[in-house]
Coordinates of C-alpha atoms in Angstrom, one line a residue:
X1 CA 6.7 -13.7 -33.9
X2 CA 3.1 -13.9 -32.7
X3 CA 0.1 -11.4 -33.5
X4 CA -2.7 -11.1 -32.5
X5 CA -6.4 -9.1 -33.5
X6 CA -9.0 -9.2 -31.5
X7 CA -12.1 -10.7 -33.2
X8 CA -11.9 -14.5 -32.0
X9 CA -11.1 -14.4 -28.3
X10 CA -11.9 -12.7 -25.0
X11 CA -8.7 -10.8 -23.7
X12 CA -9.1 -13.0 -20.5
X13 CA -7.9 -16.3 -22.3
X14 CA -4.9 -15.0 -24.5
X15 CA -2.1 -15.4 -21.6
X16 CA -3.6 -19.1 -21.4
X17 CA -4.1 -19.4 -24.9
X18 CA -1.3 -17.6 -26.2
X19 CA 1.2 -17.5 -23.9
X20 CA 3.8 -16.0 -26.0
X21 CA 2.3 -13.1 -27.5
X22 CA 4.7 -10.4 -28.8
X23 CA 2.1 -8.3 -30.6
X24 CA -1.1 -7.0 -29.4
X25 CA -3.6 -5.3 -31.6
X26 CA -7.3 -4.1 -30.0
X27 CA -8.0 -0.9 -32.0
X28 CA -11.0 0.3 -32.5
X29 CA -13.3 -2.1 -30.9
X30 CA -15.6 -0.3 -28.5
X31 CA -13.4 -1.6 -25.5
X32 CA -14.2 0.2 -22.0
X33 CA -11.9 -1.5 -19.8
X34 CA -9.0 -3.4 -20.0
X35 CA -9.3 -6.9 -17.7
X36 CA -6.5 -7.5 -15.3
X37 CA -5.4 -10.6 -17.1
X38 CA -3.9 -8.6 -19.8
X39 CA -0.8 -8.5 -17.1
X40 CA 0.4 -12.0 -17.7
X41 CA 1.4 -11.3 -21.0
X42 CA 4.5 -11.1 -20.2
X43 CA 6.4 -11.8 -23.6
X44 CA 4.3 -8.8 -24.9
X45 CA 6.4 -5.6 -26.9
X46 CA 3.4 -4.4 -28.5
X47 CA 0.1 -3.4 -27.7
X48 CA -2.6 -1.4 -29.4
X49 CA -5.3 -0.1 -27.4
X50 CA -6.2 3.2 -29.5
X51 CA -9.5 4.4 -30.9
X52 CA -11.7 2.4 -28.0
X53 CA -14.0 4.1 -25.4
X54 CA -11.5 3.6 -22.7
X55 CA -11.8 5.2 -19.3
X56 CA -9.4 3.1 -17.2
X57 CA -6.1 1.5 -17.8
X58 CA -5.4 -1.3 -15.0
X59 CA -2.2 -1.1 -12.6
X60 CA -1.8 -4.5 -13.7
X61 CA -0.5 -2.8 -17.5
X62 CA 2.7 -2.4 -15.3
X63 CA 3.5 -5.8 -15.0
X64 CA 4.2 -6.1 -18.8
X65 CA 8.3 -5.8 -18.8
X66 CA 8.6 -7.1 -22.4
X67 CA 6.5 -3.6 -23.5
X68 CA 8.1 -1.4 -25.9
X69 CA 5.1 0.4 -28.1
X70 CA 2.0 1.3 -26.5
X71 CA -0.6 3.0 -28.2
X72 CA -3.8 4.7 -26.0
X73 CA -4.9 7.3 -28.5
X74 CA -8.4 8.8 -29.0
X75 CA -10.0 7.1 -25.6
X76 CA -11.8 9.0 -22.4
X77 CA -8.7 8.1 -20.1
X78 CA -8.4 10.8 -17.4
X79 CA -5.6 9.5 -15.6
X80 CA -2.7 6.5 -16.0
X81 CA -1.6 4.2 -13.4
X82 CA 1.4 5.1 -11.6
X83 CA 2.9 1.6 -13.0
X84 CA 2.8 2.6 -16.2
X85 CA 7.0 4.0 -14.7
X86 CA 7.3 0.4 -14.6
X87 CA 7.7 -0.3 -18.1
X88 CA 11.4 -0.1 -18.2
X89 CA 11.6 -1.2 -21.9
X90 CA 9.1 1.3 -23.4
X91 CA 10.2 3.3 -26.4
X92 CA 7.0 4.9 -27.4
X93 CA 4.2 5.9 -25.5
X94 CA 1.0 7.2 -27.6
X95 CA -2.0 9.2 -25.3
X96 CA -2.9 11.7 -27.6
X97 CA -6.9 12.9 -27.6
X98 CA -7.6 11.3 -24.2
X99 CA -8.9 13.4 -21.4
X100 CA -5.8 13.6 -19.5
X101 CA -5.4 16.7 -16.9
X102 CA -1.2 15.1 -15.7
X103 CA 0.7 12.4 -16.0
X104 CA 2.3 10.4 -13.7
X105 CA 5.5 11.0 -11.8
X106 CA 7.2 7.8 -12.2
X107 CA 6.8 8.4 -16.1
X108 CA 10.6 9.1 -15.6
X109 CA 11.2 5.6 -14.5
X110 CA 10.4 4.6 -18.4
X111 CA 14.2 4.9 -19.0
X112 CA 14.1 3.3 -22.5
X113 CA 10.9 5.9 -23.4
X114 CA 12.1 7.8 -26.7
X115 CA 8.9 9.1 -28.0
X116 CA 6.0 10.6 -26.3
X117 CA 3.2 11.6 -27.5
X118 CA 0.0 13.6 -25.6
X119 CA -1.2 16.2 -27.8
X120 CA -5.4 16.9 -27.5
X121 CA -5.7 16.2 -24.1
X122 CA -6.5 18.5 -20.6
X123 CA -3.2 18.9 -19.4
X124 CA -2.2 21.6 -17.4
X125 CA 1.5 20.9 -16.6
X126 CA 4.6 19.0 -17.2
X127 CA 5.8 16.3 -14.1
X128 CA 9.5 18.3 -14.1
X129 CA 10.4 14.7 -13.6
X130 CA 9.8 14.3 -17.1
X131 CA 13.2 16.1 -17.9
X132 CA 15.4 12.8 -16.5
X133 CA 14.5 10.6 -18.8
X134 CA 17.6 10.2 -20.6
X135 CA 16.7 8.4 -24.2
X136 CA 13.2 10.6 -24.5
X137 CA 14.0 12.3 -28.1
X138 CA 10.6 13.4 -29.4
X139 CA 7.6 15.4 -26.6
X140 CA 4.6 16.2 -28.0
X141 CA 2.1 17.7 -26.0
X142 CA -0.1 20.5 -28.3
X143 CA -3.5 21.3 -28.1
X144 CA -3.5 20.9 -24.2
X145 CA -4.4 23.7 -21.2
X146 CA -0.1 24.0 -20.3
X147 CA 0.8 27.6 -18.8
X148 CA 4.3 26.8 -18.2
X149 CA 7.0 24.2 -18.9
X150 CA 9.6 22.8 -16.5
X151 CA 12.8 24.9 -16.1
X152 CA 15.1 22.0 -17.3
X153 CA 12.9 20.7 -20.4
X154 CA 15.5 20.5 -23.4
X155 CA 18.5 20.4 -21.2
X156 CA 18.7 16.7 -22.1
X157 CA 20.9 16.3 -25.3
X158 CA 18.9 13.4 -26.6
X159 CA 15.5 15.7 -26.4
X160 CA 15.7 17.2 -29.8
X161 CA 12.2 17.0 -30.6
X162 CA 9.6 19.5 -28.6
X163 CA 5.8 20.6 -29.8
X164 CA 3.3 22.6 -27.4
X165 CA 1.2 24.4 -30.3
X166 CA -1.9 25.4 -29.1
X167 CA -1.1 25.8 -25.5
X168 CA -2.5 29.5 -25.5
X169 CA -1.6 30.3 -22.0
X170 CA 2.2 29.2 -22.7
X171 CA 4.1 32.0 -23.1
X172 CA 7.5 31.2 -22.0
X173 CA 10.3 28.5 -23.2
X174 CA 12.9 27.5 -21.4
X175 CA 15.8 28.5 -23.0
X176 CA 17.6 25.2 -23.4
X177 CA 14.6 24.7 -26.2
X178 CA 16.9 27.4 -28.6
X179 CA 18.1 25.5 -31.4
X180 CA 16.1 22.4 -31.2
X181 CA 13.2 21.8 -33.6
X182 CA 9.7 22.9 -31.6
X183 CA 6.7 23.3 -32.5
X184 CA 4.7 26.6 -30.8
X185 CA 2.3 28.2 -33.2
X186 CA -0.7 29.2 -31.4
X187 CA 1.0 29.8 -28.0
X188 CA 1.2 33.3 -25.6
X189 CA -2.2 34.6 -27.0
X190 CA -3.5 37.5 -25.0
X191 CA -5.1 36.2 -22.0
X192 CA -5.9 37.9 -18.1
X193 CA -3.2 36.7 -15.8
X194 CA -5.7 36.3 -13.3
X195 CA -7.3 33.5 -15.0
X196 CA -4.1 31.5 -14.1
X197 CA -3.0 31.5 -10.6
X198 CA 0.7 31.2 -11.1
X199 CA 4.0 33.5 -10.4
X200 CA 4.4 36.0 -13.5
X201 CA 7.1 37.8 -14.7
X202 CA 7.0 40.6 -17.4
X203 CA 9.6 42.5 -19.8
X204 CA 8.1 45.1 -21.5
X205 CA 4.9 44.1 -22.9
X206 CA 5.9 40.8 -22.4
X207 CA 4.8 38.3 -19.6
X208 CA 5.2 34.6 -18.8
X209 CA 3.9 32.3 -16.3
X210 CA 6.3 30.6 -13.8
X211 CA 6.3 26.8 -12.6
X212 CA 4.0 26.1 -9.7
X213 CA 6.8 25.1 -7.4
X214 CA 8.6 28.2 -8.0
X215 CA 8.2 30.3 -4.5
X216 CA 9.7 33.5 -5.5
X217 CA 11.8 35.4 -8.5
X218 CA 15.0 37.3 -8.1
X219 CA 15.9 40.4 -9.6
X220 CA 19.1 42.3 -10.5
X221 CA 19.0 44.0 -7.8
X222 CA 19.2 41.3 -5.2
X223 CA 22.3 41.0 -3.3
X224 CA 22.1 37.6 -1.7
X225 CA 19.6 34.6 -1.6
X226 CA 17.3 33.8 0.6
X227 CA 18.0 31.6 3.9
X228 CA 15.5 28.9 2.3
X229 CA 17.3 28.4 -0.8
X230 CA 21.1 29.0 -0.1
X231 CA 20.1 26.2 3.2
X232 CA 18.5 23.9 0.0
X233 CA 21.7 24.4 -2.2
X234 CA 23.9 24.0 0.6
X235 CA 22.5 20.4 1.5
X236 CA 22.3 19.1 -2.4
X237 CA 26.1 19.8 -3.2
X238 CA 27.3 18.4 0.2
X239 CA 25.3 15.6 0.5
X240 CA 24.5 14.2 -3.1
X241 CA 27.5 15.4 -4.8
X242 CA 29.5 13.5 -2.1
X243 CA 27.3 10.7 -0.7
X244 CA 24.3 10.9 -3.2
X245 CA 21.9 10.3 -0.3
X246 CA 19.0 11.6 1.1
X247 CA 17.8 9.1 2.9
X248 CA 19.1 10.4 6.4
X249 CA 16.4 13.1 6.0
X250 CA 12.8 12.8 7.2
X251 CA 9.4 15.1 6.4
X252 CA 10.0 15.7 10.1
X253 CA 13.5 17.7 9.9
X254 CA 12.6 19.0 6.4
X255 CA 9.3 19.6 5.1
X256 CA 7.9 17.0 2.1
X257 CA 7.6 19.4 -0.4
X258 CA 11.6 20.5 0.4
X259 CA 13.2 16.8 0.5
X260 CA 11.0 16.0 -3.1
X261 CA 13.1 19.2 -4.3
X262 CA 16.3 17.7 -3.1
X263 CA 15.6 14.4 -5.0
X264 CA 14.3 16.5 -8.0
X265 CA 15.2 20.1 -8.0
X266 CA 13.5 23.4 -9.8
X267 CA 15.8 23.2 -12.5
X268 CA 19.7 24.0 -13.1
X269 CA 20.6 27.4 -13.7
X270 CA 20.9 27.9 -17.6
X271 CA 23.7 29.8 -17.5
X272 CA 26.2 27.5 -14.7
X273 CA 23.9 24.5 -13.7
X274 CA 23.8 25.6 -10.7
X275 CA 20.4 23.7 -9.1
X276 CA 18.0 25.6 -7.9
X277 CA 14.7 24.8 -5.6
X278 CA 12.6 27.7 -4.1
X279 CA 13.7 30.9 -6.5
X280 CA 14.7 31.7 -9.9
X281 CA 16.2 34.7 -12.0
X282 CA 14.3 34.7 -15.2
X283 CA 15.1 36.8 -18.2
X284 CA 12.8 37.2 -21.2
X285 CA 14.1 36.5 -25.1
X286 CA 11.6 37.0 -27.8
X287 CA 11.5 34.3 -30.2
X288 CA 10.4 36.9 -32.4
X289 CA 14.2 38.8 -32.1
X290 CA 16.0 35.5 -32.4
X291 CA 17.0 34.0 -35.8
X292 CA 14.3 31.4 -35.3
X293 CA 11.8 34.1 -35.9
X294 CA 11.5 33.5 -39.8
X295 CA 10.6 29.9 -38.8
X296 CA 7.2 30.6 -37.4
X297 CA 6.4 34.0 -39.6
X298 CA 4.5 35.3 -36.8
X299 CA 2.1 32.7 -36.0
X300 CA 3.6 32.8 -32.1
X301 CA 4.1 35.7 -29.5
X302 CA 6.0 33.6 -27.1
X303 CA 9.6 33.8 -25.6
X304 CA 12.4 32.0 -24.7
X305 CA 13.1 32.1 -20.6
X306 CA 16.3 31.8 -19.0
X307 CA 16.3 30.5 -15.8
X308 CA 19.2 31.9 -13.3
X309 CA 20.4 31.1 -10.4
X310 CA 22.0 34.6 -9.1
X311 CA 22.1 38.0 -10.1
X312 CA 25.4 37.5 -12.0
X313 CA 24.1 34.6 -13.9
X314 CA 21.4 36.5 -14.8
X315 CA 23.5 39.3 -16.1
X316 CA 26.0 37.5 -18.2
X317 CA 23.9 34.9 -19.6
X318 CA 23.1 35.0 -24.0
X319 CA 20.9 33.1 -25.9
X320 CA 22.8 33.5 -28.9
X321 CA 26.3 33.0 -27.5

């Protein structure tokens, strides 16, 4: 197996001179940016970038199949290359204390991705796209600026892993998080709900924040849905349920924002998995009246969130059933 550290040779000349490269360690070395040429390394699984002064990875990273470890901790990335969803072999991914305000979309597409890791950073959200990866078994995102988490995170069986401490807007967890290990101290701390411009919903004396893409919440007292949504739910179960295409669709006979739902919806309804795109039922569950409680001894004031999709869902769902 070949190894490399960075001492005797510019990164330009290692696909030349070292054509099969399976280990690639540049830690702590001052680096700024990362030359294209680091692409053609094809054979490489490993490759350690951290503790640098880096502001920009290349799209180029995205060419490196073989990739299966990648470490970009404590640099001043802001953003990563939407390639980065092309690394189809990646198991961990390491961004922790970067300067990060999202991630990219076609994360998703990292199918093989079991570990990520982004605490310390500026981020304000969660791609919801996040929840498909199907091997991802370990999120960890504290000490960022998140107000909200997607509706489906922790549906995933494989996702048994979850920490968001020192989020202080967060407030809410989805309720597929209950009986998982997660991390939350520091979360739901007493903050004006106008300093985030996002849906809210309140219990009590309780209130959390609601996705960005979530257009309106139901209530028991609803009788049917809106046009918008039952039209939505109508065109996912006949069309990808059956045919498992959208592609007959256009931004012209359905708006953008609506046809990206259809390939990725809202979330599934936590009590019937019902999917859901413009409107959710939401109903508040204390961590601190959950069994859990005794786990965090105080330290957290936020709740678990059940998403619904209806007004009977909403009434018959139970976090500890």
């Amino acid at each position: 197996m070949a190894s490399y550290s960075p001492q005797c040779m510019k990164p330009e000349n290692l696909a030349q001179k070292l054509p099969n490269l399976v280990e690639l360690y540049l830690h702590s070395n001052n680096i700024v940016v990362v030359p294209e040429a680091i692409g053609s390394l094809v054979k490489l699984q490993f490759l350690d970038l951290s503790d640098n002064a880096l502001e920009i990875v290349c799209p180029e990273i995205g060419r490196l199949r073989s990739l299966r470890h990648l470490r970009l901790a404590n640099n001043q990335l802001k953003y990563l290359p939407a390639e980065v969803g092309d690394l189809r072999e990646l198991q961990t991914l390491d961004i922790s204390t970067n300067r990060l305000i999202t991630l990219p979309e076609r994360l998703h597409m990292c199918l093989s991705l079991q570990y990520l890791t982004a605490d310390r950073n500026h981020l304000w959200c969660v791609p919801r796209h996040l929840c498909q990866l199907p091997s991802l078994n370990e999120l960890s995102m504290a000490g960022n600026r998140l107000a909200f988490l997607p509706l489906d995170l922790g549906r995933s069986r494989e996702l048994q892993y979850v920490y968001v401490d020192n989020n202080i807007h967060l407030k809410g967890l989805p309720s597929y998080l209950y009986n998982k290990v997660i991390g939350c101290n520091g979360c739901g701390s007493p903050i004006k709900v106008s300093e985030v411009k996002l849906l809210s919903f309140s219990s009590g004396q309780l209130t959390v924040f609601l996705p960005a893409e979530v257009k309106s919440i139901g209530t028991e007292t609803d009788h049917v849905l809106p046009l918008q949504e039952l039209a939505m739910r109508i065109l996912y179960n006949t069309y990808y349920r059956f045919l498992k295409d959208f592609n007959f669709l256009t931004p012209i006979s359905l708006p953008k924002s609506l046809l990206e739902l259809l390939h990725c919806p809202l979330g599934h309804c936590h009590r019937c998995s019902q999917p859901m795109f413009t409107i959710v039922y939401p109903k508040l569950c204390p961590l601190r009246e959950t069994p859990m409680a005794g786990l965090h001894q105080g330290r957290t004031t936020v709740s678990f969130v059940a998403y619904c999709c209806s007004t009977q869902c909403l009434q018959t769902f139970d976090l500890l059933s």
